[in-house]
Tab-separated table of C-alpha atoms in Angstrom:
chain	number	residue	atom	x	y	z
A	1	MET	CA	27.424	-0.603	-32.761
A	2	GLU	CA	27.968	-2.908	-29.794
A	3	ARG	CA	25.758	-0.685	-27.676
A	4	GLN	CA	22.978	-0.875	-30.251
A	5	LYS	CA	23.239	-4.663	-30.199
A	6	THR	CA	22.967	-4.647	-26.395
A	7	TYR	CA	19.810	-2.518	-26.595
A	8	LYS	CA	18.257	-5.020	-29.002
A	9	ILE	CA	19.134	-8.006	-26.836
A	10	LEU	CA	17.696	-6.355	-23.722
A	11	THR	CA	14.505	-5.433	-25.592
A	12	LEU	CA	14.131	-9.052	-26.716
A	13	LEU	CA	14.695	-10.164	-23.126
A	14	LEU	CA	11.836	-7.909	-22.048
A	15	LEU	CA	9.419	-9.969	-24.131
A	16	MET	CA	10.905	-13.193	-22.788
A	17	GLN	CA	10.637	-11.948	-19.208
A	18	TRP	CA	6.998	-10.998	-19.723
A	19	ALA	CA	6.210	-14.456	-21.088
A	20	PHE	CA	8.067	-16.076	-18.184
A	21	VAL	CA	6.054	-14.088	-15.629
A	22	GLN	CA	2.810	-15.124	-17.337
A	23	ILE	CA	3.853	-18.768	-16.946
A	24	LEU	CA	4.872	-18.248	-13.305
A	25	SER	CA	1.490	-16.684	-12.550
A	26	GLN	CA	-0.065	-20.127	-13.111
A	27	TYR	CA	1.895	-21.553	-10.169
A	28	PRO	CA	1.115	-19.419	-7.093
A	29	SER	CA	2.145	-22.196	-4.671
A	30	PHE	CA	5.576	-22.303	-6.284
A	31	ILE	CA	5.887	-18.509	-5.882
A	32	GLU	CA	4.786	-18.735	-2.244
A	33	LYS	CA	7.304	-21.422	-1.340
A	34	TYR	CA	10.378	-20.474	-3.347
A	35	TYR	CA	10.023	-16.726	-3.745
A	36	SER	CA	7.769	-15.080	-1.117
A	37	ASN	CA	8.969	-17.408	1.659
A	38	GLY	CA	12.352	-18.043	0.090
A	39	LEU	CA	14.392	-15.750	-2.125
A	40	TYR	CA	12.404	-12.605	-1.303
A	41	LEU	CA	13.129	-12.933	2.425
A	42	TYR	CA	16.862	-12.738	1.765
A	43	ILE	CA	16.645	-9.974	-0.842
A	44	SER	CA	14.383	-7.747	1.266
A	45	LYS	CA	16.403	-8.244	4.431
A	46	PHE	CA	19.645	-7.472	2.590
A	47	MET	CA	18.216	-4.278	1.077
A	48	ARG	CA	16.917	-3.091	4.432
A	49	LEU	CA	20.239	-3.841	6.121
A	50	ILE	CA	22.293	-1.793	3.683
A	51	LEU	CA	19.821	1.093	3.267
A	52	GLY	CA	17.652	1.101	6.379
A	53	TRP	CA	20.167	3.106	8.424
A	54	LEU	CA	20.102	6.050	5.994
A	55	PRO	CA	17.976	8.961	7.336
A	56	PHE	CA	16.725	9.730	3.825
A	57	SER	CA	15.163	7.704	1.040
A	58	PHE	CA	17.819	6.331	-1.287
A	59	GLY	CA	15.066	4.941	-3.503
A	60	ASP	CA	13.621	8.412	-4.033
A	61	LEU	CA	17.045	9.610	-5.164
A	62	ILE	CA	17.057	6.775	-7.708
A	63	TYR	CA	13.665	7.938	-8.959
A	64	ILE	CA	14.945	11.509	-9.297
A	65	ALA	CA	18.032	10.321	-11.193
A	66	LEU	CA	15.855	8.160	-13.463
A	67	ILE	CA	13.553	11.100	-14.243
A	68	VAL	CA	16.560	13.296	-15.072
A	69	VAL	CA	18.044	10.621	-17.361
A	70	ILE	CA	14.729	10.120	-19.187
A	71	LEU	CA	14.163	13.856	-19.672
A	72	TYR	CA	17.753	14.357	-20.829
A	73	SER	CA	17.446	11.477	-23.293
A	74	ILE	CA	14.234	12.928	-24.710
A	75	PHE	CA	15.893	16.332	-25.024
A	76	LYS	CA	18.869	14.849	-26.883
A	77	LEU	CA	16.569	12.845	-29.110
A	78	PHE	CA	14.594	15.867	-30.299
A	79	LYS	CA	17.664	18.056	-30.517
A	80	LYS	CA	18.985	15.917	-33.343
A	81	LYS	CA	18.016	16.993	-36.812
A	82	LYS	CA	17.035	13.469	-37.690
A	83	ILE	CA	15.295	11.466	-35.033
A	84	ALA	CA	16.423	7.839	-35.048
A	85	LEU	CA	13.128	6.255	-34.007
A	86	LYS	CA	14.519	2.739	-34.234
A	87	THR	CA	17.393	3.602	-31.891
A	88	ALA	CA	15.021	5.344	-29.492
A	89	PHE	CA	12.708	2.321	-29.486
A	90	PHE	CA	15.462	-0.087	-28.512
A	91	LYS	CA	16.846	2.311	-25.874
A	92	ILE	CA	13.424	2.528	-24.235
A	93	GLY	CA	13.018	-1.238	-24.555
A	94	ALA	CA	16.400	-1.847	-22.910
A	95	LEU	CA	15.576	0.440	-19.972
A	96	ALA	CA	12.134	-1.136	-19.575
A	97	SER	CA	13.736	-4.604	-19.635
A	98	ILE	CA	16.117	-3.738	-16.781
A	99	LEU	CA	13.353	-2.133	-14.707
A	100	PHE	CA	11.014	-5.077	-15.342
A	101	PHE	CA	13.661	-7.528	-14.139
A	102	VAL	CA	14.628	-5.576	-11.005
A	103	PHE	CA	10.992	-4.897	-10.083
A	104	HIS	CA	9.943	-8.550	-10.237
A	105	LEU	CA	13.108	-9.920	-8.645
A	106	ASN	CA	13.121	-7.480	-5.719
A	107	TRP	CA	9.398	-7.477	-4.942
A	108	GLY	CA	6.919	-7.724	-7.815
A	109	LEU	CA	6.553	-11.510	-7.890
A	110	ASN	CA	4.647	-11.211	-4.594
A	111	TYR	CA	1.652	-10.199	-6.722
A	112	LEU	CA	1.544	-13.799	-7.963
A	113	ARG	CA	1.440	-15.550	-4.584
A	114	PRO	CA	-1.806	-17.118	-3.238
A	115	SER	CA	-4.351	-14.741	-1.737
A	116	LEU	CA	-4.139	-13.786	1.912
A	117	SER	CA	-7.634	-15.148	2.501
A	118	SER	CA	-6.519	-18.640	1.477
A	119	HIS	CA	-3.331	-18.288	3.512
A	120	LEU	CA	-5.246	-17.324	6.685
A	121	LYS	CA	-8.119	-19.686	5.845
A	122	ILE	CA	-10.610	-16.823	5.626
A	123	ASP	CA	-13.639	-17.320	3.386
A	124	ASN	CA	-13.693	-15.154	0.302
A	125	LYS	CA	-17.471	-15.299	-0.116
A	126	PRO	CA	-19.417	-12.135	-0.969
A	127	TYR	CA	-21.119	-10.504	1.992
A	128	THR	CA	-24.755	-9.476	2.158
A	129	ASP	CA	-25.961	-5.942	2.871
A	130	GLU	CA	-27.257	-7.214	6.202
A	131	GLU	CA	-23.821	-8.574	7.140
A	132	LEU	CA	-22.205	-5.288	6.123
A	133	ILE	CA	-24.551	-3.200	8.256
A	134	THR	CA	-24.295	-5.556	11.258
A	135	PHE	CA	-20.506	-5.526	11.113
A	136	THR	CA	-20.364	-1.745	10.661
A	137	LYS	CA	-22.574	-1.203	13.711
A	138	LYS	CA	-20.240	-3.388	15.784
A	139	LEU	CA	-17.234	-1.525	14.400
A	140	ILE	CA	-18.817	1.853	15.232
A	141	HIS	CA	-19.415	0.687	18.803
A	142	LYS	CA	-15.812	-0.512	19.120
A	143	THR	CA	-14.378	2.676	17.595
A	144	ASN	CA	-16.500	4.799	19.931
A	145	GLN	CA	-15.121	2.841	22.887
A	146	ILE	CA	-11.508	3.307	21.809
A	147	HIS	CA	-12.064	7.006	21.134
A	148	TYR	CA	-13.641	7.571	24.561
A	149	SER	CA	-10.885	5.607	26.330
A	150	ILE	CA	-8.358	8.100	24.899
A	151	THR	CA	-10.297	11.363	25.287
A	152	ASN	CA	-12.759	10.673	28.120
A	153	ASN	CA	-15.096	12.874	26.091
A	154	ASP	CA	-17.071	11.746	23.054
A	155	THR	CA	-17.062	15.206	21.445
A	156	ILE	CA	-13.299	15.834	21.449
A	157	LEU	CA	-11.061	15.312	18.440
A	158	ILE	CA	-8.073	13.150	19.401
A	159	GLN	CA	-4.933	15.288	19.627
A	160	LYS	CA	-2.268	12.747	20.537
A	161	ASN	CA	1.002	14.154	21.876
A	162	ILE	CA	3.180	11.827	19.814
A	163	SER	CA	5.414	12.657	16.862
A	164	LYS	CA	5.227	10.914	13.507
A	165	LYS	CA	8.781	9.709	14.082
A	166	GLU	CA	7.636	8.008	17.291
A	167	ILE	CA	4.708	6.471	15.401
A	168	ARG	CA	7.103	5.019	12.820
A	169	GLU	CA	9.254	3.565	15.602
A	170	TYR	CA	6.290	2.109	17.479
A	171	SER	CA	4.886	0.496	14.339
A	172	PHE	CA	7.552	-2.213	14.608
A	173	GLU	CA	6.335	-2.985	18.129
A	174	ALA	CA	2.869	-3.403	16.663
A	175	TYR	CA	4.214	-5.960	14.183
A	176	LYS	CA	6.095	-7.786	16.928
A	177	GLN	CA	2.821	-8.160	18.798
A	178	LEU	CA	1.041	-9.286	15.634
A	179	ALA	CA	3.754	-11.895	14.966
A	180	THR	CA	2.969	-13.577	18.291
A	181	ILE	CA	-0.438	-14.412	16.799
A	182	TYR	CA	0.484	-14.677	13.130
A	183	PRO	CA	4.207	-15.585	12.792
A	184	GLN	CA	4.046	-15.131	9.011
A	185	PHE	CA	3.831	-11.362	9.565
A	186	LYS	CA	7.140	-11.169	11.392
A	187	HIS	CA	9.016	-8.008	10.456
A	188	GLN	CA	12.767	-7.594	10.813
A	189	THR	CA	15.134	-4.696	10.159
A	190	SER	CA	13.767	-1.180	9.890
A	191	SER	CA	13.707	0.709	6.581
A	192	LEU	CA	10.802	3.120	6.982
A	193	LYS	CA	11.154	6.722	5.847
A	194	ASN	CA	9.363	9.908	4.928
A	195	SER	CA	9.021	10.280	1.189
A	196	LEU	CA	10.948	13.077	-0.499
A	197	PHE	CA	7.935	13.314	-2.817
A	198	SER	CA	5.347	13.921	-0.070
A	199	VAL	CA	4.027	17.144	-1.623
A	200	PRO	CA	3.460	15.723	-5.128
A	201	LEU	CA	2.197	12.493	-3.539
A	202	THR	CA	-0.513	14.452	-1.737
A	203	TYR	CA	-1.595	16.147	-4.961
A	204	MET	CA	-1.741	12.694	-6.578
A	205	GLY	CA	-3.887	11.402	-3.710
A	206	PHE	CA	-1.449	8.855	-2.236
A	207	ALA	CA	-0.442	8.362	1.404
A	208	GLY	CA	2.620	6.192	0.840
A	209	TYR	CA	4.293	3.499	-1.239
A	210	LEU	CA	6.983	0.837	-1.150
A	211	ASN	CA	10.036	1.315	-3.348
A	212	PRO	CA	10.316	-2.128	-5.015
A	213	VAL	CA	13.963	-1.546	-5.961
A	214	THR	CA	15.348	-0.614	-2.535
A	215	ASN	CA	12.609	-2.144	-0.328
A	216	GLU	CA	12.259	1.149	1.556
A	217	ALA	CA	8.765	1.845	2.895
A	218	GLN	CA	7.862	5.463	2.122
A	219	VAL	CA	5.211	7.433	3.975
A	220	ASN	CA	3.732	10.797	3.029
A	221	TYR	CA	4.673	12.965	6.026
A	222	LEU	CA	1.910	15.511	5.262
A	223	ILE	CA	-1.066	13.250	5.982
A	224	PRO	CA	-3.068	13.788	9.205
A	225	LYS	CA	-1.512	12.215	12.291
A	226	ASN	CA	-4.615	10.253	13.295
A	227	SER	CA	-4.445	8.157	10.112
A	228	TYR	CA	-0.640	7.960	10.101
A	229	PRO	CA	-0.274	4.687	12.130
A	230	ALA	CA	-2.555	2.773	9.754
A	231	THR	CA	-0.683	4.106	6.717
A	232	VAL	CA	2.694	3.175	8.208
A	233	CYS	CA	1.497	-0.345	9.008
A	234	HIS	CA	0.077	-0.610	5.473
A	235	GLU	CA	3.478	0.131	3.931
A	236	LEU	CA	5.186	-2.292	6.315
A	237	ALA	CA	2.755	-4.963	5.104
A	238	HIS	CA	3.979	-4.338	1.558
A	239	GLN	CA	7.542	-4.592	2.837
A	240	ILE	CA	7.006	-8.114	4.159
A	241	GLY	CA	5.619	-9.225	0.801
A	242	ILE	CA	1.894	-8.467	0.972
A	243	ALA	CA	1.363	-6.989	-2.484
A	244	PRO	CA	-2.389	-6.355	-3.134
A	245	GLU	CA	-3.624	-3.084	-1.622
A	246	SER	CA	-6.694	-4.614	0.023
A	247	GLU	CA	-4.530	-7.259	1.721
A	248	ALA	CA	-1.982	-4.670	2.889
A	249	ASN	CA	-4.872	-2.680	4.384
A	250	PHE	CA	-6.147	-5.785	6.139
A	251	VAL	CA	-2.732	-6.638	7.604
A	252	SER	CA	-2.461	-3.002	8.712
A	253	TYR	CA	-5.810	-3.417	10.453
A	254	LEU	CA	-4.581	-6.581	12.188
A	255	ALA	CA	-1.337	-4.893	13.302
A	256	THR	CA	-3.118	-1.856	14.723
A	257	LYS	CA	-5.921	-3.974	16.221
A	258	HIS	CA	-3.517	-6.184	18.184
A	259	SER	CA	-1.261	-3.305	19.201
A	260	LYS	CA	-1.054	-2.402	22.893
A	261	ASN	CA	-1.164	1.279	21.947
A	262	PRO	CA	-4.736	2.713	22.005
A	263	PHE	CA	-3.799	5.344	19.420
A	264	PHE	CA	-2.867	2.555	16.971
A	265	ASN	CA	-6.106	0.741	17.838
A	266	TYR	CA	-8.034	3.897	17.000
A	267	ALA	CA	-6.204	4.524	13.711
A	268	GLY	CA	-6.821	0.978	12.477
A	269	SER	CA	-10.434	0.958	13.573
A	270	THR	CA	-11.255	4.264	11.859
A	271	MET	CA	-9.493	3.079	8.685
A	272	ALA	CA	-11.699	-0.040	8.604
A	273	LEU	CA	-14.740	2.084	9.395
A	274	ARG	CA	-14.070	4.383	6.438
A	275	TYR	CA	-14.138	1.436	4.034
A	276	CYS	CA	-17.343	0.032	5.491
A	277	LEU	CA	-19.169	3.371	5.579
A	278	ALA	CA	-18.044	4.170	2.033
A	279	ASP	CA	-19.465	0.834	0.868
A	280	ILE	CA	-22.773	1.514	2.626
A	281	TYR	CA	-22.902	5.035	1.190
A	282	ARG	CA	-22.620	3.611	-2.347
A	283	LYS	CA	-25.364	1.056	-1.746
A	284	GLN	CA	-27.717	2.620	0.819
A	285	PRO	CA	-27.216	6.380	1.317
A	286	ALA	CA	-30.112	6.607	3.768
A	287	GLN	CA	-28.628	3.841	5.956
A	288	PHE	CA	-25.282	5.639	5.831
A	289	GLU	CA	-26.855	8.775	7.313
A	290	LEU	CA	-28.397	6.749	10.132
A	291	LEU	CA	-25.141	4.998	10.993
A	292	LYS	CA	-23.193	8.247	10.894
A	293	LYS	CA	-25.352	9.545	13.770
A	294	GLU	CA	-24.137	6.659	15.964
A	295	LEU	CA	-20.517	7.847	15.797
A	296	ASN	CA	-18.981	9.935	18.555
A	297	LYS	CA	-18.859	13.588	17.536
A	298	GLY	CA	-15.102	13.555	18.064
A	299	ILE	CA	-14.742	10.789	15.466
A	300	LEU	CA	-16.931	12.699	13.007
A	301	LYS	CA	-14.639	15.709	13.466
A	302	ASP	CA	-11.652	13.465	12.729
A	303	LEU	CA	-13.222	12.030	9.568
A	304	LYS	CA	-14.181	15.525	8.414
A	305	GLU	CA	-10.673	16.850	9.047
A	306	SER	CA	-9.183	14.028	6.982
A	307	GLN	CA	-11.661	14.592	4.155
A	308	GLU	CA	-10.922	18.334	4.106
A	309	PHE	CA	-7.182	17.642	4.014
A	310	TRP	CA	-7.423	15.528	0.865
A	311	GLN	CA	-9.976	17.835	-0.747
A	312	SER	CA	-7.627	20.798	-0.291
A	313	TYR	CA	-5.109	19.041	-2.556
A	314	GLN	CA	-7.524	17.788	-5.198
A	315	ASN	CA	-6.602	18.810	-8.713
A	316	TRP	CA	-7.035	17.808	-12.349
A	317	SER	CA	-3.936	15.572	-12.388
A	318	GLU	CA	-5.054	13.218	-9.613
A	319	LYS	CA	-7.425	11.207	-11.791
A	320	TYR	CA	-4.670	10.591	-14.354
A	321	PHE	CA	-2.232	9.316	-11.728
A	322	LYS	CA	-4.978	7.110	-10.298
A	323	LEU	CA	-5.714	5.838	-13.830
A	324	PHE	CA	-2.026	5.023	-14.306
A	325	TYR	CA	-1.912	3.173	-10.972
A	326	ASP	CA	-5.101	1.314	-11.865
A	327	SER	CA	-3.444	0.103	-15.087
A	328	PHE	CA	-0.303	-0.846	-13.154
A	329	LEU	CA	-2.298	-3.025	-10.738
A	330	LYS	CA	-4.183	-4.727	-13.555
A	331	ALA	CA	-0.911	-5.441	-15.340
A	332	ASN	CA	0.224	-7.220	-12.172
A	333	LYS	CA	-2.695	-9.639	-12.071
A	334	GLN	CA	-4.903	-7.429	-9.845
A	335	LYS	CA	-7.916	-7.644	-12.146
A	336	ASP	CA	-10.013	-5.195	-10.134
A	337	GLY	CA	-7.299	-2.549	-10.324
A	338	ILE	CA	-7.629	0.312	-7.883
A	339	LYS	CA	-11.173	-0.854	-7.066
A	340	GLY	CA	-9.486	-3.783	-5.328
A	341	TYR	CA	-9.224	-1.572	-2.278
A	342	SER	CA	-12.910	-2.425	-1.642
A	343	LYS	CA	-11.944	-6.073	-1.082
A	344	MET	CA	-10.785	-4.870	2.311
A	345	VAL	CA	-14.438	-5.014	3.443
A	346	THR	CA	-14.761	-8.631	2.279
A	347	LEU	CA	-11.686	-9.595	4.307
A	348	LEU	CA	-12.926	-7.699	7.376
A	349	ILE	CA	-16.391	-9.258	7.421
A	350	ASN	CA	-15.252	-12.829	6.719
A	351	TYR	CA	-12.494	-12.497	9.320
A	352	TYR	CA	-15.052	-11.193	11.810
A	353	ASN	CA	-17.271	-14.211	11.110
A	354	ILE	CA	-14.525	-16.776	11.831
A	355	GLU	CA	-13.048	-14.954	14.823
A	356	GLU	CA	-16.169	-15.524	16.903
A	357	HIS	CA	-17.304	-11.981	16.313
A	358	GLN	CA	-14.305	-10.385	18.031
A	359	LEU	CA	-13.335	-6.932	16.773
């Protein structure tokens, strides 16, 4: 009886927590000062200190345990001759209440902070097709230069003799270099790991994620090596409190751009190029074909290899996982959902305009 009462109280608290978050969302400056640059810094550092040294993902083990508990509870529920729907409702509500609280306390409130564009004083104005094409041409030229500096041959696919473990280690050097320019992106204490769910992640179409409970950055170890540095830096951006996907991509671009490692420069530049070319393809397919011809053949081989990798794992379930993630983002005040990834191009072009056209 006492347990049933606890379930009811926790379910009621879920509604109160939701209402409280809605109120907090109206005060992004408060979140920025007291949570993102206050409480969160201590929570995230503490979690990385106690779990970062583990060679495996503790957060993934929590997920596995949670899945087992949920499946077992469902099994027990249907095994009973009479299903107590009311009891089941409050049990689910209690679990959801605990998860809601831990998620927002440990990381989720970062969704409510002011936008990165306002923080870095970057305009958020829509770009014209002309600006998009001009920027993409500059980016193609820069990417070609980086590619040639590594291969000394514009037709060769980059085959870098570096392990993914070394890439993960070097990513922190990239953030140290970025912090000399933007101190707000300072990253301390490593907690970056391969995901135990890399195979299912690939089938779902995801390259990585941050565990909001343990603050461990998880990377899909199956993804192609040439895009691995940008993915790692993307997850590290989440780890320092950059929540929206487009903003995490942009910080990843900045980290790889300012890195002293040409391989990181290349990974970040090709990531940005993919977003720009995809945007042009949607708007002007003929212009896309013209721009594609300006790329080094070695880069085209790289882009094709990446596309073939993801296509080889495409399946019927991917769209449902993407739909779920889209709903998750919208529930966390990301009104554009998964389409928010395209805001990366807006950040890139407006940043390019204020940085005196320096790529």
